[in-house]
Amino acid sequence: MSSHTEYDHFVDGEFVASTSTERIDVVYPYDGEVWASVPDGTASDVDRAVATAREAFETWRETSPSERRETLYAVADALDDHAEELGTLETRQNGKLLREMEGQAQGLGEWFRYYGSLAETDRGDTVPVENKDGQLFNYVTHEPYGVVGAITPWNSPLMLTTWKLAPALAAGNTFVHKPSEQTPVSALRFAEILRDETPLPDGVYNVVTGAGETGAVLTNHDGINKLAFTGSTATGRKVGEAAGRALNPVSLELGGKSPTVIFPSADLDNAINGVVKGIFAATGQTCLAGSRVLVHEDVRDEFVERFTERAQSVELGDPMDRDTQMGPVAFRDQWEKVRHYIDLGAEEGAEIAFGGDQPDDLPGDCFIQPTVLVDVENHMQVAREEIFGPVASIITVEDEADAIETANDTDFGLAAGVWTEDMRQAHRVAGAIDAGTVWVNEYRTISLRSPFGGFKDSGLGRENGAEALNEYRQSKSVWIDLSGEVDDPFTMG
Ligand code: NDP
């Protein structure tokens, strides 16, 4: 693990140097080793990638359904073949557990197969219009937007890229991708694999690396026809503003402050496992983290005692070690942010039941213990703002109505968990919570077949499922006259 690699952008099927000499280091957060660097992209780097994608669009959009399907299936096979390598790269970038990143990489091929099969089986529509006494024939086709500008975060880099790239390519678009400056290498290697091992034409998938400013240039580029973004709500608003100015369609997958509600009838063993899964897995660095734990007062004391014991037993360590349960946070600034919120919670009146420190026996400066904040109230900042770390804020609720009101008293609406053995209550509460995803007696499970996205400030649009294809294409309605006569020109028919 001591080699250092210098990468370039990947445009039109090759690595190309930046017009700038500024570079960004890529660091392994476990021990702080700098193991790679990438260019900090410029406006002319972005211009070049967008021009390439524009040119490639003219041929990619014309590919036949079976050609598109075959190409996406080949991408899937290449991902399967390189899952171990790509998973390891992901862990070296963001410090998340190898078993999680490798598992994600192993699953990504299925997204390309799913959207590949939709590319082949999708059909247009005929509409039974009644104008001119039925003497008009109307049909609807789907057309790609053109060049997609995609910006992704550091927590699950290739997975969140795939959620955009697979439907975008299936719909006939081409792609310029700006990965997070923390995690650019897996995208570059992925692009190289696609060139070497699949028939995907050069120029269809391009990667420009850089910091947030490079993302802003891409977002505001007038050669972009659609923006796809995953990241924080603050940056999402900027991307949305740029899309609004250009009148471009945009999909935004943003942050969350997701509630997990534990009712008295819940199976507490399962609920504790589910809350651990929701907030300590991935060191809490997931958009759907179950960071607000709303516990009914009848089970509050038992839950807090057992959950805190469980937090103490989480095994922290080397993310490459398959026995480790929690790795470091992804970089030091993120660590500082998490620690800041823990201190803030204490100042606001919460009690730190456990956690918040870097254990002495671990290297680097990015480890933080799983943290349990109790006696949190929903108005506190630790209950309202996304921490993006392993910090559970435990809030006591009186009854079902209080649980629903508290769950919905947030700017966010990405996900929620409900723990109850009462089937009627499960449906009632799932229906009443304002969130794009609700799990009952489970947490943090997703499928390529089911839509994912946020209510309220958690986003716009949906990824995954058949409906995600519509994020990357527009309908065209074609009218053919069958009567041979034009209606009264001064009346709308
Ligand atoms: P950021 O919003 O900071 O960054 C996301 C991406 O946007 C990065 O590539 C970043 O580049 C880029 N960027 C930064 N500034 C701009 C700008 N002005 N214009 C365009 N692009 C810009 O989020 P994080 O990377 O910190 O990721 C964590 C966030 O992502 C959390 O809020 C999390 O909830 C959310 N997220 C949402 C998911 C969902 O599906 N809803 C899934 C996963 C994460 P750079 O890294 O170089 O700054």
Coordinates of C-alpha atoms and ligand atoms in Angstrom, one line a residue:
M1 CA 0.0 0.0 0.0
S2 CA 2.9 2.4 -0.4
S3 CA 2.7 3.2 -4.1
H4 CA 1.5 6.7 -5.1
T5 CA -0.4 7.1 -8.4
E6 CA -1.0 10.3 -10.3
Y7 CA -4.2 10.3 -12.2
D8 CA -5.5 12.6 -14.9
H9 CA -9.1 13.3 -16.1
F10 CA -10.7 10.7 -18.3
V11 CA -12.2 12.1 -21.5
D12 CA -13.1 10.6 -24.8
G13 CA -11.7 7.2 -23.8
E14 CA -8.3 8.4 -22.5
F15 CA -6.5 9.9 -19.6
V16 CA -5.9 13.6 -20.4
A17 CA -3.9 16.1 -18.5
S18 CA -5.5 19.1 -16.9
T19 CA -4.9 22.6 -18.2
S20 CA -3.9 23.4 -14.6
T21 CA -1.0 22.0 -12.5
E22 CA -3.1 22.1 -9.3
R23 CA -3.5 18.7 -7.8
I24 CA -5.7 17.1 -5.0
D25 CA -4.3 14.5 -2.8
V26 CA -6.2 11.3 -2.1
V27 CA -5.8 10.0 1.4
Y28 CA -6.5 6.7 3.2
P29 CA -8.3 7.9 6.3
Y30 CA -7.4 4.9 8.4
D31 CA -3.7 6.0 8.7
G32 CA -3.5 9.2 6.8
E33 CA -1.4 7.8 3.9
V34 CA -1.5 10.0 0.7
W35 CA -1.7 7.3 -2.0
A36 CA -2.8 9.2 -5.1
S37 CA -3.5 12.6 -6.6
V38 CA -5.9 13.9 -9.2
P39 CA -6.1 17.2 -11.1
D40 CA -8.1 20.1 -9.7
G41 CA -10.1 20.6 -12.9
T42 CA -10.5 23.9 -14.6
A43 CA -13.3 25.4 -16.7
S44 CA -11.5 24.5 -19.9
D45 CA -11.2 20.9 -18.7
V46 CA -14.9 20.8 -18.2
D47 CA -15.5 22.4 -21.6
R48 CA -13.5 19.7 -23.2
A49 CA -15.4 16.9 -21.5
V50 CA -18.8 18.5 -22.3
A51 CA -17.8 18.9 -25.9
T52 CA -16.8 15.3 -26.1
A53 CA -20.0 14.1 -24.5
R54 CA -22.0 16.3 -26.9
E55 CA -20.3 14.7 -29.9
A56 CA -20.7 11.2 -28.5
F57 CA -24.4 11.9 -27.9
E58 CA -25.1 12.1 -31.6
T59 CA -24.2 8.4 -32.1
W60 CA -25.1 7.0 -28.7
R61 CA -28.7 8.3 -29.0
E62 CA -29.0 6.4 -32.3
T63 CA -28.0 3.0 -30.9
S64 CA -30.6 0.3 -31.2
P65 CA -32.4 -1.1 -28.1
S66 CA -30.5 -4.4 -28.3
E67 CA -27.2 -2.6 -28.8
R68 CA -27.8 -0.5 -25.7
R69 CA -28.9 -3.6 -23.8
E70 CA -25.7 -5.5 -24.8
T71 CA -23.5 -2.6 -23.9
L72 CA -25.1 -2.2 -20.5
Y73 CA -24.9 -5.9 -19.8
A74 CA -21.2 -5.7 -20.7
V75 CA -20.7 -2.9 -18.2
A76 CA -22.4 -5.2 -15.6
D77 CA -20.0 -8.0 -16.4
A78 CA -17.0 -5.7 -16.1
L79 CA -18.2 -4.5 -12.8
D80 CA -18.7 -8.1 -11.6
D81 CA -15.1 -8.9 -12.7
H82 CA -13.6 -6.0 -10.9
A83 CA -15.8 -5.8 -7.8
E84 CA -12.9 -6.7 -5.5
E85 CA -10.5 -4.2 -7.0
L86 CA -13.1 -1.4 -7.1
G87 CA -14.3 -2.1 -3.6
T88 CA -10.7 -1.9 -2.3
L89 CA -10.2 1.5 -4.1
E90 CA -13.4 2.8 -2.5
T91 CA -12.2 1.8 1.0
R92 CA -8.8 3.4 0.4
Q93 CA -10.6 6.7 -0.5
N94 CA -13.3 6.9 2.2
G95 CA -12.3 4.4 4.9
K96 CA -15.7 2.6 4.8
L97 CA -15.5 -1.1 5.5
L98 CA -14.1 -3.2 2.7
R99 CA -16.9 -5.7 3.2
E100 CA -19.4 -2.9 2.6
M101 CA -17.7 -1.3 -0.3
E102 CA -16.9 -4.7 -2.0
G103 CA -20.5 -5.7 -1.4
Q104 CA -21.7 -2.6 -3.0
A105 CA -19.4 -3.1 -6.0
Q106 CA -20.6 -6.7 -6.4
G107 CA -24.2 -5.5 -6.6
L108 CA -23.7 -2.7 -9.1
G109 CA -23.8 -4.8 -12.2
E110 CA -27.4 -5.6 -11.5
W111 CA -28.3 -1.9 -12.0
F112 CA -26.8 -2.0 -15.5
R113 CA -28.6 -5.2 -16.3
Y114 CA -31.9 -3.8 -15.0
Y115 CA -31.7 -0.6 -17.0
G116 CA -30.2 -2.5 -19.9
S117 CA -33.3 -4.7 -20.0
L118 CA -35.5 -1.6 -19.8
A119 CA -33.7 0.0 -22.7
E120 CA -34.6 -3.0 -24.7
T121 CA -38.1 -3.6 -23.6
D122 CA -39.3 0.0 -23.2
R123 CA -42.0 1.1 -25.6
G124 CA -43.7 4.3 -26.5
D125 CA -47.5 4.9 -26.3
T126 CA -50.4 5.5 -28.6
V127 CA -53.1 7.8 -27.2
P128 CA -56.8 7.6 -28.1
V129 CA -57.3 11.3 -28.8
E130 CA -60.8 12.4 -29.9
N131 CA -59.9 15.6 -31.8
K132 CA -61.4 15.8 -35.3
D133 CA -63.8 13.0 -34.6
G134 CA -60.9 10.6 -34.1
Q135 CA -59.3 11.6 -37.4
L136 CA -55.9 12.2 -35.7
F137 CA -53.4 9.6 -34.7
N138 CA -51.3 10.5 -31.6
Y139 CA -48.2 8.6 -30.4
V140 CA -45.7 9.4 -27.7
T141 CA -42.0 8.6 -27.9
H142 CA -39.2 9.1 -25.3
E143 CA -36.1 11.0 -26.1
P144 CA -32.9 11.5 -24.1
Y145 CA -32.0 15.0 -22.8
G146 CA -28.5 15.0 -24.2
V147 CA -25.5 15.5 -21.9
V148 CA -26.0 14.8 -18.2
G149 CA -23.8 16.6 -15.7
A150 CA -23.5 14.4 -12.6
I151 CA -22.0 15.3 -9.3
T152 CA -21.5 12.7 -6.6
P153 CA -20.4 12.6 -2.9
W154 CA -17.8 10.6 -1.1
N155 CA -19.8 8.2 1.0
S156 CA -20.8 5.6 -1.6
P157 CA -19.1 6.9 -4.7
L158 CA -19.6 4.2 -7.3
M159 CA -23.0 3.2 -6.1
L160 CA -24.3 6.7 -6.3
T161 CA -22.7 7.1 -9.7
T162 CA -24.4 3.9 -10.9
W163 CA -27.8 5.1 -9.8
K164 CA -27.4 7.9 -12.3
L165 CA -25.3 6.4 -15.0
A166 CA -27.3 3.2 -15.6
P167 CA -30.7 4.9 -16.4
A168 CA -29.0 7.9 -18.1
L169 CA -27.2 5.6 -20.6
A170 CA -30.3 3.4 -21.0
A171 CA -32.3 6.4 -22.0
G172 CA -29.6 7.4 -24.6
N173 CA -27.8 10.2 -22.8
T174 CA -24.0 10.8 -22.5
F175 CA -22.3 11.7 -19.2
V176 CA -19.8 14.1 -17.6
H177 CA -19.1 13.1 -14.0
K178 CA -17.5 15.2 -11.3
P179 CA -16.8 12.8 -8.4
S180 CA -16.1 14.1 -4.9
E181 CA -12.6 15.4 -4.4
Q182 CA -12.3 12.9 -1.5
T183 CA -13.1 9.9 -3.7
P184 CA -12.2 10.5 -7.4
V185 CA -10.1 7.4 -8.1
S186 CA -12.7 4.7 -8.3
A187 CA -14.6 6.7 -11.0
L188 CA -11.4 7.1 -13.1
R189 CA -10.6 3.4 -12.8
F190 CA -14.2 2.5 -13.6
A191 CA -14.0 4.7 -16.8
E192 CA -10.8 2.9 -17.8
I193 CA -12.3 -0.5 -17.3
L194 CA -15.3 0.5 -19.4
R195 CA -13.0 1.5 -22.2
D196 CA -10.9 -1.6 -22.1
E197 CA -13.5 -4.2 -21.4
T198 CA -16.8 -3.0 -22.9
P199 CA -18.2 -1.8 -26.2
L200 CA -19.3 1.5 -24.6
P201 CA -18.2 4.1 -27.2
D202 CA -15.5 6.6 -26.1
G203 CA -16.9 9.9 -25.0
V204 CA -20.1 8.5 -23.5
Y205 CA -18.8 8.4 -19.9
N206 CA -16.2 11.2 -19.0
V207 CA -14.7 12.0 -15.6
V208 CA -13.4 15.4 -14.7
T209 CA -11.9 15.6 -11.2
G210 CA -11.7 18.6 -9.0
A211 CA -13.0 20.3 -5.9
G212 CA -16.4 22.0 -5.4
E213 CA -15.6 24.8 -7.8
T214 CA -15.2 22.3 -10.6
G215 CA -18.6 21.0 -9.8
A216 CA -20.0 24.6 -9.9
V217 CA -18.5 25.1 -13.4
L218 CA -20.1 21.8 -14.6
T219 CA -23.4 22.8 -13.0
N220 CA -23.5 26.1 -14.7
H221 CA -22.1 24.9 -18.1
D222 CA -24.4 25.8 -21.0
G223 CA -23.6 22.5 -22.8
I224 CA -25.4 20.5 -20.1
N225 CA -29.0 19.4 -20.6
K226 CA -29.7 17.6 -17.3
L227 CA -28.2 17.7 -13.9
A228 CA -28.0 14.8 -11.5
F229 CA -26.7 15.5 -8.0
T230 CA -26.2 13.6 -4.7
G231 CA -24.8 15.5 -1.8
S232 CA -25.7 17.9 0.9
T233 CA -28.9 20.0 0.9
A234 CA -26.8 23.2 0.9
T235 CA -24.9 22.3 -2.3
G236 CA -28.1 20.8 -3.7
R237 CA -29.8 24.2 -3.5
K238 CA -26.9 25.8 -5.5
V239 CA -27.2 23.0 -8.1
G240 CA -31.0 23.6 -8.2
E241 CA -30.5 27.3 -8.7
A242 CA -28.2 26.7 -11.6
A243 CA -30.7 24.3 -13.1
G244 CA -33.5 26.9 -12.6
R245 CA -31.5 29.6 -14.4
A246 CA -30.7 27.3 -17.4
L247 CA -34.2 25.7 -17.2
N248 CA -32.5 22.3 -17.1
P249 CA -34.2 19.4 -15.5
V250 CA -32.5 18.3 -12.2
S251 CA -32.6 15.4 -9.8
L252 CA -31.3 16.1 -6.3
E253 CA -30.7 13.4 -3.7
L254 CA -29.9 15.3 -0.6
G255 CA -29.4 15.0 3.1
G256 CA -31.6 13.6 5.9
K257 CA -32.4 13.6 9.6
S258 CA -34.4 10.4 9.5
P259 CA -36.5 9.3 12.5
T260 CA -36.7 5.7 13.8
V261 CA -39.7 5.2 16.0
I262 CA -39.7 2.4 18.6
F263 CA -43.1 1.5 20.0
P264 CA -43.8 -0.6 23.1
S265 CA -44.8 -3.7 21.1
A266 CA -41.5 -3.7 19.2
D267 CA -39.3 -6.7 19.3
L268 CA -36.5 -4.8 21.2
D269 CA -33.7 -7.1 20.0
N270 CA -34.6 -6.4 16.5
A271 CA -35.1 -2.7 17.1
I272 CA -31.7 -2.3 18.7
N273 CA -30.1 -4.1 15.8
G274 CA -32.0 -1.9 13.4
V275 CA -31.0 1.3 15.1
V276 CA -27.3 0.2 15.1
K277 CA -27.7 -0.6 11.4
G278 CA -29.2 2.8 10.8
I279 CA -26.7 5.0 12.7
F280 CA -23.4 3.1 13.3
A281 CA -23.1 1.2 10.0
A282 CA -20.8 3.1 7.6
T283 CA -19.8 5.2 10.6
G284 CA -23.1 7.0 10.3
Q285 CA -22.0 8.5 7.0
T286 CA -25.1 7.7 5.0
C287 CA -27.9 10.0 3.8
L288 CA -30.5 7.7 5.2
A289 CA -28.9 7.4 8.7
G290 CA -31.5 6.9 11.3
S291 CA -30.1 9.7 13.4
R292 CA -33.2 10.6 15.4
V293 CA -34.3 7.7 17.6
L294 CA -37.8 8.4 18.9
V295 CA -38.5 5.9 21.7
H296 CA -41.9 5.5 23.4
E297 CA -41.7 6.4 27.1
D298 CA -42.8 2.9 28.2
V299 CA -39.7 1.3 26.7
R300 CA -37.3 4.2 26.8
D301 CA -35.2 3.2 29.9
E302 CA -34.7 -0.4 28.8
F303 CA -33.9 0.7 25.2
V304 CA -31.3 3.3 26.3
E305 CA -29.6 0.9 28.6
R306 CA -29.3 -1.9 26.1
F307 CA -28.6 0.3 23.1
T308 CA -25.7 2.1 25.0
E309 CA -24.2 -1.3 26.0
R310 CA -24.4 -2.3 22.3
A311 CA -22.7 0.9 21.2
Q312 CA -19.9 0.1 23.6
S313 CA -19.3 -3.2 22.0
V314 CA -19.0 -2.0 18.4
E315 CA -15.6 -3.1 17.1
L316 CA -13.6 -0.2 15.7
G317 CA -10.6 -0.8 13.5
D318 CA -8.9 -1.2 10.1
P319 CA -11.7 -1.1 7.5
M320 CA -9.7 -3.6 5.4
D321 CA -10.2 -6.1 8.2
R322 CA -13.3 -8.1 7.6
D323 CA -14.1 -8.4 11.3
T324 CA -14.1 -4.6 11.9
Q325 CA -17.6 -3.2 12.4
M326 CA -16.8 0.5 12.2
G327 CA -14.0 2.3 10.4
P328 CA -12.9 5.9 10.7
V329 CA -14.9 8.9 9.4
A330 CA -13.8 9.8 5.9
F331 CA -11.5 12.8 6.6
R332 CA -10.4 15.0 9.4
D333 CA -12.7 18.0 8.7
Q334 CA -15.7 15.6 8.9
W335 CA -14.3 14.3 12.2
E336 CA -14.2 17.9 13.5
K337 CA -17.8 18.4 12.3
V338 CA -19.0 15.3 14.1
R339 CA -17.2 16.2 17.3
H340 CA -18.5 19.8 17.1
Y341 CA -22.1 18.4 17.1
I342 CA -21.5 16.1 20.1
D343 CA -20.2 19.1 22.1
L344 CA -23.1 21.2 20.9
G345 CA -25.5 18.5 22.0
A346 CA -24.0 18.5 25.5
E347 CA -24.3 22.3 25.6
E348 CA -27.9 22.1 24.5
G349 CA -28.7 19.8 27.4
A350 CA -28.3 16.3 26.1
E351 CA -26.3 13.7 28.0
I352 CA -23.5 11.8 26.3
A353 CA -24.3 8.3 27.4
F354 CA -21.4 6.9 25.5
G355 CA -18.8 7.9 22.8
G356 CA -17.4 10.9 21.1
D357 CA -13.7 10.2 21.5
Q358 CA -10.9 8.8 19.3
P359 CA -9.8 5.5 21.0
D360 CA -6.1 5.6 22.0
D361 CA -5.2 2.3 20.3
L362 CA -6.2 3.3 16.8
P363 CA -4.0 5.1 14.2
G364 CA -4.6 8.4 12.4
D365 CA -7.0 11.1 13.6
C366 CA -10.3 10.1 12.0
F367 CA -11.8 7.5 14.5
I368 CA -14.7 8.4 16.7
Q369 CA -16.6 6.1 19.0
P370 CA -20.2 5.4 18.3
T371 CA -22.0 8.0 20.3
V372 CA -25.3 7.9 22.1
L373 CA -26.9 11.2 23.1
V374 CA -29.9 10.9 25.4
D375 CA -32.5 13.4 26.6
V376 CA -32.4 15.1 23.2
E377 CA -35.3 17.3 22.4
N378 CA -36.5 17.7 18.9
H379 CA -35.8 21.5 18.8
M380 CA -32.1 21.1 19.5
Q381 CA -29.6 21.5 16.7
V382 CA -28.4 17.9 17.1
A383 CA -32.0 16.8 16.3
R384 CA -32.4 19.2 13.4
E385 CA -29.2 19.2 11.4
E386 CA -27.5 16.4 9.6
I387 CA -24.3 15.3 11.5
F388 CA -23.3 12.6 9.0
G389 CA -21.5 10.6 11.6
P390 CA -22.1 7.8 14.2
V391 CA -24.2 9.9 16.6
A392 CA -27.7 8.7 17.7
S393 CA -29.9 11.4 19.2
I394 CA -32.5 9.7 21.5
I395 CA -35.8 11.5 21.9
T396 CA -38.6 10.3 24.2
V397 CA -42.2 10.4 22.8
E398 CA -45.4 9.9 24.7
D399 CA -47.7 8.1 22.2
E400 CA -48.3 7.4 18.6
A401 CA -49.5 10.9 17.8
D402 CA -46.5 12.5 19.4
A403 CA -44.2 10.1 17.6
I404 CA -45.7 11.1 14.2
E405 CA -45.7 14.8 15.0
T406 CA -42.1 14.6 16.1
A407 CA -41.0 12.4 13.2
N408 CA -42.5 15.0 10.8
D409 CA -41.2 18.0 12.6
T410 CA -38.1 18.3 10.4
D411 CA -37.0 20.0 7.2
F412 CA -36.0 16.7 5.8
G413 CA -37.9 13.7 4.5
L414 CA -35.6 11.1 3.2
A415 CA -36.3 8.0 5.2
A416 CA -37.9 6.6 8.4
G417 CA -38.0 3.4 10.5
V418 CA -40.9 2.1 12.5
W419 CA -40.6 -0.7 15.0
T420 CA -43.8 -2.3 16.1
E421 CA -45.4 -5.7 16.1
D422 CA -48.9 -4.1 15.7
M423 CA -49.7 -4.5 12.1
R424 CA -52.4 -1.7 12.0
Q425 CA -50.1 0.7 13.8
A426 CA -47.3 -0.2 11.3
H427 CA -49.5 0.8 8.3
R428 CA -50.9 3.9 10.1
V429 CA -47.5 5.3 10.9
A430 CA -45.9 4.4 7.6
G431 CA -48.7 6.3 5.9
A432 CA -48.4 9.3 8.2
I433 CA -44.7 9.9 8.0
D434 CA -43.5 12.3 5.3
A435 CA -40.5 10.5 3.9
G436 CA -39.5 9.0 0.6
T437 CA -38.7 5.6 2.2
V438 CA -40.3 4.0 5.3
W439 CA -39.1 0.7 6.7
V440 CA -41.1 -1.3 9.1
N441 CA -39.1 -3.6 11.4
E442 CA -36.0 -3.2 9.1
Y443 CA -33.7 -0.4 8.2
R444 CA -31.2 0.5 5.5
T445 CA -32.3 -1.9 2.8
I446 CA -32.7 -0.8 -0.8
S447 CA -33.4 -2.3 -4.2
L448 CA -32.6 -1.3 -7.7
R449 CA -36.3 -2.0 -8.4
S450 CA -37.8 0.4 -5.8
P451 CA -37.7 4.2 -6.1
F452 CA -35.4 6.1 -3.7
G453 CA -35.5 9.8 -3.0
G454 CA -36.6 12.5 -0.6
F455 CA -39.6 14.5 0.4
K456 CA -39.1 18.1 1.5
D457 CA -35.5 19.3 1.7
S458 CA -34.2 15.8 1.1
G459 CA -34.5 16.1 -2.6
L460 CA -36.2 16.2 -5.9
G461 CA -36.9 13.2 -8.2
R462 CA -36.3 9.5 -7.7
E463 CA -33.4 7.2 -8.3
N464 CA -33.9 3.4 -8.9
G465 CA -36.9 1.6 -10.2
A466 CA -38.5 1.9 -13.6
E467 CA -39.5 5.5 -12.8
A468 CA -35.8 6.6 -12.7
L469 CA -35.7 6.3 -16.4
N470 CA -38.1 9.2 -16.7
E471 CA -35.5 11.4 -14.9
Y472 CA -33.3 11.0 -18.0
R473 CA -35.7 11.4 -20.9
Q474 CA -38.5 13.6 -22.2
S475 CA -41.7 12.7 -23.9
K476 CA -42.5 13.7 -27.5
S477 CA -46.1 13.7 -28.6
V478 CA -46.6 13.3 -32.4
W479 CA -49.9 14.1 -34.1
I480 CA -50.7 12.7 -37.6
D481 CA -53.7 13.8 -39.5
L482 CA -55.7 11.0 -41.1
S483 CA -58.6 13.1 -42.5
G484 CA -56.7 14.9 -45.3
E485 CA -58.3 18.2 -44.3
V486 CA -57.1 21.0 -42.0
D487 CA -59.7 22.3 -39.5
D488 CA -61.0 25.9 -39.3
P489 CA -57.7 27.7 -38.9
F490 CA -59.2 30.2 -36.4
T491 CA -60.3 27.6 -33.9
M492 CA -58.2 25.3 -31.7
G493 CA -59.2 21.7 -32.5
Ligands
NDP1 P1 -21.4 18.0 -0.7 O1 -22.7 18.6 -1.0 O2 -20.4 18.8 0.1 O3 -20.7 17.5 -2.0 C1 -21.3 16.7 -3.0 C2 -20.6 16.9 -4.3 O4 -20.9 18.2 -4.7 C3 -19.1 16.7 -4.3 O5 -18.7 16.2 -5.5 C4 -18.6 18.2 -4.1 O6 -17.3 18.4 -4.5 C5 -19.6 18.9 -5.1 N1 -19.8 20.3 -4.8 C6 -19.4 21.0 -3.8 N2 -19.7 22.3 -4.0 C7 -20.3 22.4 -5.2 C8 -20.9 23.5 -5.9 N3 -21.0 24.7 -5.5 N4 -21.5 23.2 -7.1 C9 -21.5 21.9 -7.6 N5 -20.9 20.9 -6.9 C10 -20.4 21.1 -5.7 O7 -21.7 16.6 0.1 P2 -20.7 15.6 0.6 O8 -19.7 15.2 -0.4 O9 -20.2 16.1 1.9 O10 -21.6 14.3 0.9 C11 -22.4 14.2 2.0 C12 -23.8 14.7 1.7 O11 -24.4 13.9 0.7 C13 -24.7 14.5 2.9 O12 -25.5 15.6 3.1 C14 -25.6 13.3 2.5 O13 -26.8 13.3 3.2 C15 -25.7 13.5 1.1 N6 -26.0 12.2 0.5 C16 -27.3 12.0 0.0 C17 -27.7 10.8 -0.5 C18 -29.1 10.6 -1.1 O14 -29.3 9.7 -1.9 N7 -30.1 11.4 -0.7 C19 -26.8 9.7 -0.6 C20 -25.5 10.0 -0.1 C21 -25.1 11.2 0.4 P3 -16.2 18.3 -3.4 O15 -16.3 17.0 -2.8 O16 -14.9 18.4 -4.2 O17 -16.4 19.4 -2.5

